Amino acid sequence: MTTPTDGTLWRNWSGLVEARPQQVLTPSSVSAVVDAVRRAREQGTTVKMTGTGHSFTAIAAPEHTLMRPEQLSGILEVDREAMTVTARAGTPLKELNLALERLGLSLHNMGDIAEQTLAGATSTGTHGTGGVAAGLAAQLAGLELVTGTGEVVRASARENADVFEVARVGLGALGVLTSVTFHVEPLFVIEAHEQPMGWDEAIDSYDEMTAASHHVDMYWFPHTDAMMVKQNVRTDLEVGEQEPPSRLAAWWEDELVSNTVFGALCRVGSRAPDLVPRINRIAGRALSERRYSDLAHRVFVTPRRVRFREMEYAVPREVGLDVLRECRRVIDASDWRIAFPVEIRTARPDDIPLSTASGRESFYLAFHVPMDTDHTAYFGGLEPVLREAGGRPHWGKVHTRTAADLAPVYPRFGDFLAMRDRLDPDRVFANAHLRQVLGD
Ligand SMILES: Cc1cc2nc3c(=O)[nH]c(=O)nc-3n(C[C@H](O)[C@H](O)[C@H](O)COP(=O)(O)OP(=O)(O)OC[C@H]3O[C@@H](n4cnc5c(N)ncnc54)[C@H](O)[C@@H]3O)c2cc1C
């Protein structure tokens, strides 16, 4: 464990949340985590293990002791018979992806970046789109955590199954995860097809596209009819037969157009909001159709260098397109000028009590603004539409919901609270955000 440092400023990726913990620890072993938790409990203080701070909410904000994940990283075990891989919980997802690639293995699905830690990503219900499992937590086969009383608990479908069921999306409220075990599959190749589409065509063909492709991701450019649609299909191409974009093409699309030019357009849009609709039309047109194939994780993950603030909600799949139309109606009727595309994804149901896809097919709508832009009118203006549709906010993204109004959209909310009382009776892992979304 490194020497505790006092008064260090902690800030999340989007810059929306800052905290000055009283001390910072970087534990390198399970026993160091146990010691820190026991000490905090004795002193009546709190401990917060953070990931890489990619959550937009204050869910990872420390109040007393901040624990950093850097020394709880690396692969622990590969079980080729069970097709599982166990890694320390602080391992960045991108490192797991590379290690799995070297082993000829892969996760089934993931979100659109891989900077996060494994524990941070699973704890907030991080998801991609489509696939056998959209959420990373639904791909877990086991976990190990240090509870609020300093006990080390291993959990899987066979061992402490009640803990496993709930702690997969634990919000950092049930314990400090020290390792996680993922179900994996042989490394596979995805064929990617990205194409600009008009609003009507995209909406009308959405069900068909999601039935035909394993992973569909759509981006709508507000104030325009422009959509960018990504349809990714798993192929039976052998590894080595994939045809990734040339380095120049990848740099052009992913770095220059999607990051550098987009970032510059956002800055212009911030200074001259009236230009935003025109800028969005240009941005929508700048992205061109392309097809390529590549290893799954390289298709799922894209560089995101323009910093932003985000709100994302999951609504029942069957009302998703109507909710999207209603959001468009509200945006069109407003005087907001939204430079960032709205992202649209889907997920299969899972059985994790606080997963946003718990027990229902889900349709995700994600809204963004540049990091230095006030989001309150835009997000606040759409939140009632999403709430009305039975929406569940992403645990790591901006929202204003509280325990009282989250409980009705999660049939097993009470099971989570009971598990919290059992595993963290003294609230060693509490912070202001958890008090808001779970209660005291
Ligand atoms: C650019 C960007 C792109 C994103 N893309 C997606 C996406 O495609 N899909 C999606 O669903 N989300 C996405 N997110 C959200 C992101 O995946 C989540 O917010 C995730 O929680 C971030 O992981 P982290 O490692 O930064 O964790 P943090 O934000 O640091 O922490 C999140 C939570 O995990 C807890 N935690 C961290 N480590 C541990 C541990 N060892 N034990 C117990 N609890 C722990 C923290 O206490 C906190 O409660 C994106 C965010 C950004 C900024």
Short mmCIF file of N, CA and C in Angstrom, two decimals, residues 350-410:
data_model
loop_
_atom_site.label_atom_id
_atom_site.label_comp_id
_atom_site.label_asym_id
_atom_site.label_seq_id
_atom_site.Cartn_x
_atom_site.Cartn_y
_atom_site.Cartn_z
N ASP A 350 -31.72 -9.38 -18.33
CA ASP A 350 -30.87 -10.21 -17.48
C ASP A 350 -31.56 -10.37 -16.12
N ASP A 351 -30.90 -11.10 -15.21
CA ASP A 351 -31.55 -11.42 -13.94
C ASP A 351 -30.86 -10.75 -12.75
N ILE A 352 -30.20 -9.62 -13.01
CA ILE A 352 -29.48 -8.93 -11.93
C ILE A 352 -30.39 -7.84 -11.36
N PRO A 353 -30.67 -7.89 -10.04
CA PRO A 353 -31.70 -6.99 -9.50
C PRO A 353 -31.56 -5.53 -9.89
N LEU A 354 -30.36 -4.94 -9.84
CA LEU A 354 -30.25 -3.52 -10.18
C LEU A 354 -29.64 -3.26 -11.56
N SER A 355 -29.64 -4.26 -12.42
CA SER A 355 -29.23 -3.99 -13.81
C SER A 355 -30.34 -3.19 -14.49
N THR A 356 -29.95 -2.24 -15.34
CA THR A 356 -30.98 -1.47 -16.04
C THR A 356 -31.78 -2.36 -16.99
N ALA A 357 -31.24 -3.54 -17.31
CA ALA A 357 -31.96 -4.48 -18.19
C ALA A 357 -32.60 -5.61 -17.38
N SER A 358 -32.71 -5.42 -16.07
CA SER A 358 -33.24 -6.49 -15.22
C SER A 358 -34.66 -6.87 -15.63
N GLY A 359 -34.82 -8.12 -16.03
CA GLY A 359 -36.15 -8.66 -16.29
C GLY A 359 -36.88 -8.10 -17.49
N ARG A 360 -36.23 -7.28 -18.31
CA ARG A 360 -36.94 -6.78 -19.49
C ARG A 360 -35.99 -6.44 -20.64
N GLU A 361 -36.49 -6.69 -21.87
CA GLU A 361 -35.78 -6.24 -23.08
C GLU A 361 -35.70 -4.73 -22.97
N SER A 362 -34.53 -4.19 -23.26
CA SER A 362 -34.37 -2.75 -23.02
C SER A 362 -33.91 -2.00 -24.25
N PHE A 363 -34.27 -0.74 -24.25
CA PHE A 363 -33.93 0.19 -25.35
C PHE A 363 -33.26 1.37 -24.64
N TYR A 364 -32.03 1.65 -25.03
CA TYR A 364 -31.27 2.70 -24.34
C TYR A 364 -31.22 3.96 -25.19
N LEU A 365 -31.44 5.10 -24.53
CA LEU A 365 -31.31 6.41 -25.20
C LEU A 365 -30.30 7.22 -24.40
N ALA A 366 -29.23 7.67 -25.08
CA ALA A 366 -28.18 8.40 -24.36
C ALA A 366 -28.03 9.80 -24.95
N PHE A 367 -28.00 10.79 -24.05
CA PHE A 367 -27.96 12.21 -24.44
C PHE A 367 -26.66 12.82 -23.90
N HIS A 368 -26.01 13.63 -24.73
CA HIS A 368 -24.71 14.17 -24.35
C HIS A 368 -24.64 15.67 -24.61
N VAL A 369 -23.79 16.34 -23.83
CA VAL A 369 -23.38 17.73 -24.16
C VAL A 369 -21.88 17.82 -23.93
N PRO A 370 -21.19 18.76 -24.60
CA PRO A 370 -19.76 18.93 -24.33
C PRO A 370 -19.52 19.19 -22.85
N MET A 371 -18.33 18.81 -22.34
CA MET A 371 -18.10 18.81 -20.90
C MET A 371 -18.25 20.17 -20.23
N ASP A 372 -18.05 21.26 -21.00
CA ASP A 372 -18.15 22.59 -20.37
C ASP A 372 -19.52 23.23 -20.60
N THR A 373 -20.50 22.43 -21.03
CA THR A 373 -21.83 22.97 -21.33
C THR A 373 -22.81 22.60 -20.23
N ASP A 374 -23.63 23.56 -19.81
CA ASP A 374 -24.63 23.28 -18.79
C ASP A 374 -25.67 22.30 -19.37
N HIS A 375 -25.83 21.17 -18.70
CA HIS A 375 -26.71 20.12 -19.23
C HIS A 375 -28.11 20.17 -18.64
N THR A 376 -28.31 21.04 -17.66
CA THR A 376 -29.50 20.87 -16.81
C THR A 376 -30.83 21.05 -17.57
N ALA A 377 -30.89 22.03 -18.49
CA ALA A 377 -32.17 22.23 -19.19
C ALA A 377 -32.46 21.04 -20.11
N TYR A 378 -31.45 20.60 -20.85
CA TYR A 378 -31.62 19.49 -21.82
C TYR A 378 -31.94 18.17 -21.10
N PHE A 379 -31.06 17.76 -20.20
CA PHE A 379 -31.30 16.48 -19.51
C PHE A 379 -32.58 16.58 -18.68
N GLY A 380 -32.73 17.72 -17.98
CA GLY A 380 -33.91 17.89 -17.11
C GLY A 380 -35.20 17.94 -17.93
N GLY A 381 -35.10 18.45 -19.16
CA GLY A 381 -36.30 18.54 -20.00
C GLY A 381 -36.73 17.18 -20.54
N LEU A 382 -35.76 16.29 -20.73
CA LEU A 382 -36.11 14.96 -21.28
C LEU A 382 -36.38 13.92 -20.19
N GLU A 383 -35.85 14.16 -19.00
CA GLU A 383 -35.98 13.14 -17.95
C GLU A 383 -37.44 12.77 -17.65
N PRO A 384 -38.38 13.74 -17.63
CA PRO A 384 -39.78 13.36 -17.38
C PRO A 384 -40.32 12.40 -18.44
N VAL A 385 -39.90 12.57 -19.70
CA VAL A 385 -40.37 11.67 -20.78
C VAL A 385 -39.86 10.25 -20.48
N LEU A 386 -38.61 10.17 -20.07
CA LEU A 386 -37.99 8.85 -19.84
C LEU A 386 -38.55 8.21 -18.58
N ARG A 387 -38.78 9.03 -17.58
CA ARG A 387 -39.36 8.54 -16.32
C ARG A 387 -40.77 8.01 -16.56
N GLU A 388 -41.54 8.77 -17.30
CA GLU A 388 -42.93 8.41 -17.63
C GLU A 388 -43.00 7.06 -18.32
N ALA A 389 -41.96 6.74 -19.11
CA ALA A 389 -41.94 5.49 -19.88
C ALA A 389 -41.40 4.32 -19.03
N GLY A 390 -41.29 4.52 -17.73
CA GLY A 390 -40.76 3.45 -16.87
C GLY A 390 -39.24 3.35 -16.97
N GLY A 391 -38.60 4.47 -17.33
CA GLY A 391 -37.16 4.45 -17.57
C GLY A 391 -36.32 4.23 -16.32
N ARG A 392 -35.18 3.58 -16.55
CA ARG A 392 -34.20 3.36 -15.48
C ARG A 392 -32.91 4.05 -15.89
N PRO A 393 -32.43 5.02 -15.08
CA PRO A 393 -31.20 5.72 -15.47
C PRO A 393 -29.97 4.83 -15.30
N HIS A 394 -29.01 4.99 -16.20
CA HIS A 394 -27.71 4.31 -16.04
C HIS A 394 -27.13 4.78 -14.71
N TRP A 395 -26.58 3.83 -13.93
CA TRP A 395 -26.09 4.17 -12.60
C TRP A 395 -24.85 5.06 -12.64
N GLY A 396 -24.17 5.08 -13.78
CA GLY A 396 -22.94 5.88 -13.86
C GLY A 396 -23.15 7.18 -14.62
N LYS A 397 -24.38 7.48 -15.03
CA LYS A 397 -24.60 8.66 -15.87
C LYS A 397 -25.59 9.61 -15.21
N VAL A 398 -25.52 10.88 -15.63
CA VAL A 398 -26.26 11.93 -14.93
C VAL A 398 -27.77 11.64 -14.87
N HIS A 399 -28.35 11.80 -13.70
CA HIS A 399 -29.80 11.72 -13.53
C HIS A 399 -30.14 12.38 -12.20
N THR A 400 -31.43 12.55 -11.94
CA THR A 400 -31.80 13.21 -10.68
C THR A 400 -32.67 12.31 -9.81
N ARG A 401 -32.70 11.00 -10.10
CA ARG A 401 -33.63 10.12 -9.39
C ARG A 401 -33.15 9.85 -7.95
N THR A 402 -34.11 9.47 -7.12
CA THR A 402 -33.81 9.15 -5.72
C THR A 402 -34.32 7.75 -5.40
N ALA A 403 -33.93 7.24 -4.24
CA ALA A 403 -34.34 5.88 -3.85
C ALA A 403 -35.86 5.72 -3.95
N ALA A 404 -36.60 6.73 -3.50
CA ALA A 404 -38.06 6.61 -3.47
C ALA A 404 -38.64 6.41 -4.86
N ASP A 405 -38.09 7.09 -5.87
CA ASP A 405 -38.69 6.92 -7.19
C ASP A 405 -37.93 5.93 -8.07
N LEU A 406 -36.85 5.36 -7.57
CA LEU A 406 -36.18 4.27 -8.30
C LEU A 406 -36.80 2.92 -7.90
N ALA A 407 -37.20 2.82 -6.64
CA ALA A 407 -37.73 1.54 -6.14
C ALA A 407 -38.86 0.99 -7.03
N PRO A 408 -39.83 1.82 -7.47
CA PRO A 408 -40.93 1.26 -8.27
C PRO A 408 -40.49 0.69 -9.62
N VAL A 409 -39.36 1.15 -10.19
CA VAL A 409 -38.98 0.61 -11.51
C VAL A 409 -38.05 -0.60 -11.39
N TYR A 410 -37.69 -0.96 -10.16
CA TYR A 410 -36.88 -2.16 -9.94
C TYR A 410 -37.64 -3.11 -9.01
#
